[in-house]
Amino acid sequence: MDAYEELLALARGTARTMLAQGVAPRSFHDDGGSAVEGWVVDRLPTGEQGGDGLPLPASGVRSSCALVLDVDGRFHRYRDSSLRTADSRGRAVLTRRLELSPASARTLVGLGPGRPFDQATVLLEQLPWTAVARRPATRPIPAAAVRTPARPSWAQRPEAEPVAVVPDGGTERAGTAARLLFGFAGGCVCATAATLACAALLGDAARPVGLTTAGVCVAAGTAVGALRGRHGAGSD
């Protein structure tokens, strides 16, 4: 295999690598309807002849020429030139010319100094990095694959601790006072009954005994009411 065949093999491998890496090719077309998809390898001198073998005039011409590698690994020369002329009335007329033609081995040799095709080989090896990469399309993420990130420990709220229900002190005191008054009233009733009974049985001599009995009844009733109040508060 000679140097030219090795270069063509490298060109085909480079095209496959570009497609595999998702490097987007550009579309190049000429005025005759020919078109290829590929990448610009290098800029060529613009002083070459046109596609029909006729030299283009230097005045009023804007031209660019590129070496293109297509997706099949073949080399092309692509020229884009604009010619400014004047019509019969003196008005400027701009004519654009697009030419696409196969690149010859002579064109590849003339890319740079050194052994034949050395510069073309270097340009091909650099092409995957010098070409503009295509941005891959964003694929939608399935809903099942979306995971809610776990909350850090410092962001989590502590669980509320159970709060013990404390009986209302005012209600407890009110119940105790009510039972105390009830016991006092009961003692008074018992004291009145005991005083009347002593007076009926003993007359005036029973007054000290009746008063003592009445005091004992009141005190006993009050004590009983107090005890019931404490017992009722504890049972609640």
PDB file of C-alpha atoms in Angstrom:
ATOM      1  CA  MET A   1       0.000   0.000   0.000  1.00  0.00           C
ATOM      2  CA  ASP A   2       1.507   3.333  -1.053  1.00  0.00           C
ATOM      3  CA  ALA A   3       1.227   6.662   0.784  1.00  0.00           C
ATOM      4  CA  TYR A   4      -1.843   7.804  -1.165  1.00  0.00           C
ATOM      5  CA  GLU A   5      -3.759   4.602  -0.430  1.00  0.00           C
ATOM      6  CA  GLU A   6      -2.840   4.892   3.257  1.00  0.00           C
ATOM      7  CA  LEU A   7      -4.197   8.436   3.269  1.00  0.00           C
ATOM      8  CA  LEU A   8      -7.476   7.320   1.701  1.00  0.00           C
ATOM      9  CA  ALA A   9      -7.824   4.535   4.293  1.00  0.00           C
ATOM     10  CA  LEU A  10      -7.204   7.066   7.053  1.00  0.00           C
ATOM     11  CA  ALA A  11      -9.833   9.352   5.495  1.00  0.00           C
ATOM     12  CA  ARG A  12     -12.480   6.615   5.582  1.00  0.00           C
ATOM     13  CA  GLY A  13     -11.624   5.759   9.197  1.00  0.00           C
ATOM     14  CA  THR A  14     -11.742   9.431  10.184  1.00  0.00           C
ATOM     15  CA  ALA A  15     -15.221   9.833   8.646  1.00  0.00           C
ATOM     16  CA  ARG A  16     -16.469   6.833  10.615  1.00  0.00           C
ATOM     17  CA  THR A  17     -14.942   8.246  13.803  1.00  0.00           C
ATOM     18  CA  MET A  18     -16.588  11.630  13.252  1.00  0.00           C
ATOM     19  CA  LEU A  19     -20.007  10.054  12.824  1.00  0.00           C
ATOM     20  CA  ALA A  20     -19.527   7.780  15.834  1.00  0.00           C
ATOM     21  CA  GLN A  21     -18.571  10.749  18.017  1.00  0.00           C
ATOM     22  CA  GLY A  22     -21.611  12.731  16.881  1.00  0.00           C
ATOM     23  CA  VAL A  23     -19.692  15.454  15.027  1.00  0.00           C
ATOM     24  CA  ALA A  24     -22.284  17.064  12.774  1.00  0.00           C
ATOM     25  CA  PRO A  25     -21.421  17.243   9.034  1.00  0.00           C
ATOM     26  CA  ARG A  26     -22.258  20.315   6.964  1.00  0.00           C
ATOM     27  CA  SER A  27     -24.041  20.364   3.631  1.00  0.00           C
ATOM     28  CA  PHE A  28     -22.036  21.531   0.589  1.00  0.00           C
ATOM     29  CA  HIS A  29     -23.802  22.024  -2.755  1.00  0.00           C
ATOM     30  CA  ASP A  30     -22.932  23.698  -6.047  1.00  0.00           C
ATOM     31  CA  ASP A  31     -24.797  25.429  -8.837  1.00  0.00           C
ATOM     32  CA  GLY A  32     -25.055  22.202 -10.829  1.00  0.00           C
ATOM     33  CA  GLY A  33     -27.125  20.413  -8.145  1.00  0.00           C
ATOM     34  CA  SER A  34     -24.344  18.256  -6.711  1.00  0.00           C
ATOM     35  CA  ALA A  35     -24.178  18.034  -2.903  1.00  0.00           C
ATOM     36  CA  VAL A  36     -22.220  16.212  -0.214  1.00  0.00           C
ATOM     37  CA  GLU A  37     -22.293  16.040   3.583  1.00  0.00           C
ATOM     38  CA  GLY A  38     -18.955  16.449   5.295  1.00  0.00           C
ATOM     39  CA  TRP A  39     -16.439  18.532   7.219  1.00  0.00           C
ATOM     40  CA  VAL A  40     -13.894  21.194   6.274  1.00  0.00           C
ATOM     41  CA  VAL A  41     -10.359  19.778   6.576  1.00  0.00           C
ATOM     42  CA  ASP A  42      -8.380  22.843   5.535  1.00  0.00           C
ATOM     43  CA  ARG A  43      -8.506  26.053   3.516  1.00  0.00           C
ATOM     44  CA  LEU A  44      -7.087  25.916  -0.005  1.00  0.00           C
ATOM     45  CA  PRO A  45      -5.444  28.729  -1.974  1.00  0.00           C
ATOM     46  CA  THR A  46      -8.015  30.778  -3.883  1.00  0.00           C
ATOM     47  CA  GLY A  47      -5.756  31.423  -6.902  1.00  0.00           C
ATOM     48  CA  GLU A  48      -6.643  28.080  -8.490  1.00  0.00           C
ATOM     49  CA  GLN A  49      -8.685  27.867 -11.661  1.00  0.00           C
ATOM     50  CA  GLY A  50     -12.423  27.453 -11.684  1.00  0.00           C
ATOM     51  CA  GLY A  51     -14.255  24.249 -12.330  1.00  0.00           C
ATOM     52  CA  ASP A  52     -14.296  24.853 -16.080  1.00  0.00           C
ATOM     53  CA  GLY A  53     -10.533  25.437 -16.243  1.00  0.00           C
ATOM     54  CA  LEU A  54     -10.798  29.198 -16.771  1.00  0.00           C
ATOM     55  CA  PRO A  55      -9.035  31.555 -14.348  1.00  0.00           C
ATOM     56  CA  LEU A  56     -11.243  33.922 -12.396  1.00  0.00           C
ATOM     57  CA  PRO A  57     -10.442  37.641 -12.662  1.00  0.00           C
ATOM     58  CA  ALA A  58      -8.728  39.050  -9.604  1.00  0.00           C
ATOM     59  CA  SER A  59     -10.554  42.390  -9.540  1.00  0.00           C
ATOM     60  CA  GLY A  60     -14.041  42.403  -8.065  1.00  0.00           C
ATOM     61  CA  VAL A  61     -13.834  38.795  -6.919  1.00  0.00           C
ATOM     62  CA  ARG A  62     -14.271  37.458  -3.418  1.00  0.00           C
ATOM     63  CA  SER A  63     -13.484  33.772  -3.247  1.00  0.00           C
ATOM     64  CA  SER A  64     -12.867  31.032  -0.691  1.00  0.00           C
ATOM     65  CA  CYS A  65     -11.885  27.444  -1.294  1.00  0.00           C
ATOM     66  CA  ALA A  66     -11.926  24.536   1.164  1.00  0.00           C
ATOM     67  CA  LEU A  67     -10.852  20.917   1.258  1.00  0.00           C
ATOM     68  CA  VAL A  68     -13.880  18.865   2.341  1.00  0.00           C
ATOM     69  CA  LEU A  69     -14.007  15.309   3.674  1.00  0.00           C
ATOM     70  CA  ASP A  70     -17.429  13.743   3.071  1.00  0.00           C
ATOM     71  CA  VAL A  71     -19.144  11.154   5.266  1.00  0.00           C
ATOM     72  CA  ASP A  72     -17.877   8.347   2.993  1.00  0.00           C
ATOM     73  CA  GLY A  73     -14.230   9.358   3.410  1.00  0.00           C
ATOM     74  CA  ARG A  74     -13.738  11.057   0.035  1.00  0.00           C
ATOM     75  CA  PHE A  75     -12.033  14.420  -0.543  1.00  0.00           C
ATOM     76  CA  HIS A  76     -13.678  17.327  -2.370  1.00  0.00           C
ATOM     77  CA  ARG A  77     -12.725  20.866  -3.298  1.00  0.00           C
ATOM     78  CA  TYR A  78     -15.452  23.414  -2.561  1.00  0.00           C
ATOM     79  CA  ARG A  79     -15.203  26.950  -3.934  1.00  0.00           C
ATOM     80  CA  ASP A  80     -17.530  29.820  -3.064  1.00  0.00           C
ATOM     81  CA  SER A  81     -16.844  32.929  -5.139  1.00  0.00           C
ATOM     82  CA  SER A  82     -18.647  36.213  -5.742  1.00  0.00           C
ATOM     83  CA  LEU A  83     -18.043  38.407  -8.786  1.00  0.00           C
ATOM     84  CA  ARG A  84     -19.067  42.061  -8.811  1.00  0.00           C
ATOM     85  CA  THR A  85     -19.681  43.521 -12.287  1.00  0.00           C
ATOM     86  CA  ALA A  86     -21.577  46.437 -13.777  1.00  0.00           C
ATOM     87  CA  ASP A  87     -24.556  46.193 -16.091  1.00  0.00           C
ATOM     88  CA  SER A  88     -25.276  48.386 -19.140  1.00  0.00           C
ATOM     89  CA  ARG A  89     -26.640  51.135 -16.903  1.00  0.00           C
ATOM     90  CA  GLY A  90     -23.599  51.125 -14.649  1.00  0.00           C
ATOM     91  CA  ARG A  91     -25.325  49.456 -11.739  1.00  0.00           C
ATOM     92  CA  ALA A  92     -23.352  46.917  -9.669  1.00  0.00           C
ATOM     93  CA  VAL A  93     -24.361  43.301 -10.131  1.00  0.00           C
ATOM     94  CA  LEU A  94     -23.145  40.603  -7.735  1.00  0.00           C
ATOM     95  CA  THR A  95     -22.914  37.090  -9.134  1.00  0.00           C
ATOM     96  CA  ARG A  96     -22.261  34.169  -6.795  1.00  0.00           C
ATOM     97  CA  ARG A  97     -20.707  30.934  -7.970  1.00  0.00           C
ATOM     98  CA  LEU A  98     -20.569  27.631  -6.072  1.00  0.00           C
ATOM     99  CA  GLU A  99     -18.360  24.799  -7.313  1.00  0.00           C
ATOM    100  CA  LEU A 100     -17.938  21.296  -5.928  1.00  0.00           C
ATOM    101  CA  SER A 101     -15.423  18.897  -7.475  1.00  0.00           C
ATOM    102  CA  PRO A 102     -13.308  15.907  -6.395  1.00  0.00           C
ATOM    103  CA  ALA A 103      -9.939  16.831  -4.868  1.00  0.00           C
ATOM    104  CA  SER A 104      -7.009  15.372  -6.793  1.00  0.00           C
ATOM    105  CA  ALA A 105      -3.892  13.809  -5.295  1.00  0.00           C
ATOM    106  CA  ARG A 106      -1.997  16.900  -6.439  1.00  0.00           C
ATOM    107  CA  THR A 107      -4.243  19.090  -4.277  1.00  0.00           C
ATOM    108  CA  LEU A 108      -3.551  16.876  -1.233  1.00  0.00           C
ATOM    109  CA  VAL A 109       0.197  16.890  -1.825  1.00  0.00           C
ATOM    110  CA  GLY A 110       0.209  20.678  -2.009  1.00  0.00           C
ATOM    111  CA  LEU A 111      -1.263  21.145   1.460  1.00  0.00           C
ATOM    112  CA  GLY A 112       2.157  21.560   3.069  1.00  0.00           C
ATOM    113  CA  PRO A 113       5.872  20.785   3.047  1.00  0.00           C
ATOM    114  CA  GLY A 114       7.490  17.459   3.828  1.00  0.00           C
ATOM    115  CA  ARG A 115       6.846  14.092   2.273  1.00  0.00           C
ATOM    116  CA  PRO A 116       3.743  13.751   0.072  1.00  0.00           C
ATOM    117  CA  PHE A 117       0.462  13.637   2.048  1.00  0.00           C
ATOM    118  CA  ASP A 118       2.177  14.335   5.419  1.00  0.00           C
ATOM    119  CA  GLN A 119       0.208  17.528   5.999  1.00  0.00           C
ATOM    120  CA  ALA A 120      -3.046  15.891   4.883  1.00  0.00           C
ATOM    121  CA  THR A 121      -2.422  13.070   7.387  1.00  0.00           C
ATOM    122  CA  VAL A 122      -1.849  15.546  10.223  1.00  0.00           C
ATOM    123  CA  LEU A 123      -5.035  17.454   9.366  1.00  0.00           C
ATOM    124  CA  LEU A 124      -7.108  14.265   9.331  1.00  0.00           C
ATOM    125  CA  GLU A 125      -5.768  13.151  12.707  1.00  0.00           C
ATOM    126  CA  GLN A 126      -6.695  16.550  14.182  1.00  0.00           C
ATOM    127  CA  LEU A 127     -10.138  16.766  12.567  1.00  0.00           C
ATOM    128  CA  PRO A 128     -12.177  15.094  15.370  1.00  0.00           C
ATOM    129  CA  TRP A 129     -10.965  17.890  17.694  1.00  0.00           C
ATOM    130  CA  THR A 130     -10.993  20.831  15.287  1.00  0.00           C
ATOM    131  CA  ALA A 131     -14.492  20.230  13.881  1.00  0.00           C
ATOM    132  CA  VAL A 132     -17.555  21.593  15.677  1.00  0.00           C
ATOM    133  CA  ALA A 133     -19.179  18.874  17.779  1.00  0.00           C
ATOM    134  CA  ARG A 134     -22.887  18.268  17.628  1.00  0.00           C
ATOM    135  CA  ARG A 135     -24.774  18.720  20.859  1.00  0.00           C
ATOM    136  CA  PRO A 136     -26.587  15.483  21.717  1.00  0.00           C
ATOM    137  CA  ALA A 137     -30.346  15.753  22.010  1.00  0.00           C
ATOM    138  CA  THR A 138     -31.674  15.748  25.546  1.00  0.00           C
ATOM    139  CA  ARG A 139     -33.749  12.659  26.209  1.00  0.00           C
ATOM    140  CA  PRO A 140     -36.703  12.916  28.592  1.00  0.00           C
ATOM    141  CA  ILE A 141     -36.109  11.177  31.894  1.00  0.00           C
ATOM    142  CA  PRO A 142     -38.778   8.568  32.765  1.00  0.00           C
ATOM    143  CA  ALA A 143     -40.845   9.436  35.795  1.00  0.00           C
ATOM    144  CA  ALA A 144     -39.811   6.178  37.495  1.00  0.00           C
ATOM    145  CA  ALA A 145     -36.160   7.185  37.238  1.00  0.00           C
ATOM    146  CA  VAL A 146     -36.684  10.501  39.009  1.00  0.00           C
ATOM    147  CA  ARG A 147     -35.788  10.152  42.665  1.00  0.00           C
ATOM    148  CA  THR A 148     -36.531  12.672  45.350  1.00  0.00           C
ATOM    149  CA  PRO A 149     -33.277  13.516  47.110  1.00  0.00           C
ATOM    150  CA  ALA A 150     -33.136  12.564  50.759  1.00  0.00           C
ATOM    151  CA  ARG A 151     -33.420  15.465  53.164  1.00  0.00           C
ATOM    152  CA  PRO A 152     -30.338  16.020  55.311  1.00  0.00           C
ATOM    153  CA  SER A 153     -30.604  15.363  59.006  1.00  0.00           C
ATOM    154  CA  TRP A 154     -30.269  19.054  59.857  1.00  0.00           C
ATOM    155  CA  ALA A 155     -33.291  19.885  57.663  1.00  0.00           C
ATOM    156  CA  GLN A 156     -35.607  17.292  59.202  1.00  0.00           C
ATOM    157  CA  ARG A 157     -38.062  18.461  61.830  1.00  0.00           C
ATOM    158  CA  PRO A 158     -38.061  16.501  65.118  1.00  0.00           C
ATOM    159  CA  GLU A 159     -41.228  14.641  65.876  1.00  0.00           C
ATOM    160  CA  ALA A 160     -43.478  16.322  68.414  1.00  0.00           C
ATOM    161  CA  GLU A 161     -43.263  14.717  71.844  1.00  0.00           C
ATOM    162  CA  PRO A 162     -46.534  13.729  73.513  1.00  0.00           C
ATOM    163  CA  VAL A 163     -47.699  16.357  75.978  1.00  0.00           C
ATOM    164  CA  ALA A 164     -49.168  15.138  79.244  1.00  0.00           C
ATOM    165  CA  VAL A 165     -52.547  16.634  80.086  1.00  0.00           C
ATOM    166  CA  VAL A 166     -52.296  18.364  83.451  1.00  0.00           C
ATOM    167  CA  PRO A 167     -55.567  18.822  85.322  1.00  0.00           C
ATOM    168  CA  ASP A 168     -56.652  22.390  85.714  1.00  0.00           C
ATOM    169  CA  GLY A 169     -55.687  23.591  89.211  1.00  0.00           C
ATOM    170  CA  GLY A 170     -58.594  26.034  89.341  1.00  0.00           C
ATOM    171  CA  THR A 171     -61.149  23.276  88.700  1.00  0.00           C
ATOM    172  CA  GLU A 172     -59.542  21.084  91.387  1.00  0.00           C
ATOM    173  CA  ARG A 173     -59.629  23.881  93.952  1.00  0.00           C
ATOM    174  CA  ALA A 174     -63.239  24.680  93.079  1.00  0.00           C
ATOM    175  CA  GLY A 175     -64.290  21.055  93.653  1.00  0.00           C
ATOM    176  CA  THR A 176     -62.484  20.907  97.014  1.00  0.00           C
ATOM    177  CA  ALA A 177     -64.101  24.136  98.205  1.00  0.00           C
ATOM    178  CA  ALA A 178     -67.543  22.921  97.197  1.00  0.00           C
ATOM    179  CA  ARG A 179     -67.155  19.706  99.192  1.00  0.00           C
ATOM    180  CA  LEU A 180     -65.760  21.654 102.127  1.00  0.00           C
ATOM    181  CA  LEU A 181     -68.783  23.952 102.155  1.00  0.00           C
ATOM    182  CA  PHE A 182     -71.093  20.962 101.806  1.00  0.00           C
ATOM    183  CA  GLY A 183     -69.479  19.313 104.819  1.00  0.00           C
ATOM    184  CA  PHE A 184     -69.670  22.554 106.826  1.00  0.00           C
ATOM    185  CA  ALA A 185     -73.367  22.926 106.004  1.00  0.00           C
ATOM    186  CA  GLY A 186     -74.007  19.313 106.996  1.00  0.00           C
ATOM    187  CA  GLY A 187     -72.206  19.898 110.293  1.00  0.00           C
ATOM    188  CA  CYS A 188     -74.330  22.958 110.973  1.00  0.00           C
ATOM    189  CA  VAL A 189     -77.533  21.010 110.349  1.00  0.00           C
ATOM    190  CA  CYS A 190     -76.373  18.246 112.680  1.00  0.00           C
ATOM    191  CA  ALA A 191     -75.379  20.833 115.345  1.00  0.00           C
ATOM    192  CA  THR A 192     -78.800  22.500 115.186  1.00  0.00           C
ATOM    193  CA  ALA A 193     -80.579  19.190 115.553  1.00  0.00           C
ATOM    194  CA  ALA A 194     -78.345  18.141 118.473  1.00  0.00           C
ATOM    195  CA  THR A 195     -78.869  21.510 120.268  1.00  0.00           C
ATOM    196  CA  LEU A 196     -82.666  21.274 119.983  1.00  0.00           C
ATOM    197  CA  ALA A 197     -82.639  17.694 121.237  1.00  0.00           C
ATOM    198  CA  CYS A 198     -80.502  18.561 124.280  1.00  0.00           C
ATOM    199  CA  ALA A 199     -82.695  21.587 125.105  1.00  0.00           C
ATOM    200  CA  ALA A 200     -85.837  19.483 124.943  1.00  0.00           C
ATOM    201  CA  LEU A 201     -84.450  16.771 127.176  1.00  0.00           C
ATOM    202  CA  LEU A 202     -82.357  18.713 129.727  1.00  0.00           C
ATOM    203  CA  GLY A 203     -83.724  22.271 129.631  1.00  0.00           C
ATOM    204  CA  ASP A 204     -81.422  25.184 130.456  1.00  0.00           C
ATOM    205  CA  ALA A 205     -78.852  22.893 131.994  1.00  0.00           C
ATOM    206  CA  ALA A 206     -78.286  21.345 128.558  1.00  0.00           C
ATOM    207  CA  ARG A 207     -77.104  24.651 126.959  1.00  0.00           C
ATOM    208  CA  PRO A 208     -73.341  23.997 127.531  1.00  0.00           C
ATOM    209  CA  VAL A 209     -73.754  20.441 126.374  1.00  0.00           C
ATOM    210  CA  GLY A 210     -75.693  21.554 123.272  1.00  0.00           C
ATOM    211  CA  LEU A 211     -73.113  24.168 122.333  1.00  0.00           C
ATOM    212  CA  THR A 212     -70.304  21.633 122.723  1.00  0.00           C
ATOM    213  CA  THR A 213     -72.199  19.080 120.690  1.00  0.00           C
ATOM    214  CA  ALA A 214     -72.928  21.697 118.017  1.00  0.00           C
ATOM    215  CA  GLY A 215     -69.222  22.637 117.771  1.00  0.00           C
ATOM    216  CA  VAL A 216     -68.241  18.989 117.452  1.00  0.00           C
ATOM    217  CA  CYS A 217     -70.814  18.427 114.704  1.00  0.00           C
ATOM    218  CA  VAL A 218     -69.675  21.480 112.706  1.00  0.00           C
ATOM    219  CA  ALA A 219     -66.039  20.488 113.019  1.00  0.00           C
ATOM    220  CA  ALA A 220     -66.764  16.870 112.079  1.00  0.00           C
ATOM    221  CA  GLY A 221     -68.845  17.892 109.040  1.00  0.00           C
ATOM    222  CA  THR A 222     -66.166  20.299 107.840  1.00  0.00           C
ATOM    223  CA  ALA A 223     -63.450  17.626 108.226  1.00  0.00           C
ATOM    224  CA  VAL A 224     -65.513  15.070 106.338  1.00  0.00           C
ATOM    225  CA  GLY A 225     -66.097  17.582 103.511  1.00  0.00           C
ATOM    226  CA  ALA A 226     -62.376  18.336 103.277  1.00  0.00           C
ATOM    227  CA  LEU A 227     -61.477  14.642 103.094  1.00  0.00           C
ATOM    228  CA  ARG A 228     -64.027  14.025 100.328  1.00  0.00           C
ATOM    229  CA  GLY A 229     -62.678  17.001  98.409  1.00  0.00           C
ATOM    230  CA  ARG A 230     -59.106  15.623  98.460  1.00  0.00           C
ATOM    231  CA  HIS A 231     -60.267  12.147  97.531  1.00  0.00           C
ATOM    232  CA  GLY A 232     -62.334  13.445  94.615  1.00  0.00           C
ATOM    233  CA  ALA A 233     -59.401  15.515  93.286  1.00  0.00           C
ATOM    234  CA  GLY A 234     -57.067  12.522  93.432  1.00  0.00           C
ATOM    235  CA  SER A 235     -59.518  10.246  91.625  1.00  0.00           C
ATOM    236  CA  ASP A 236     -59.887  12.765  88.750  1.00  0.00           C
TER     237      ASP A 236
END
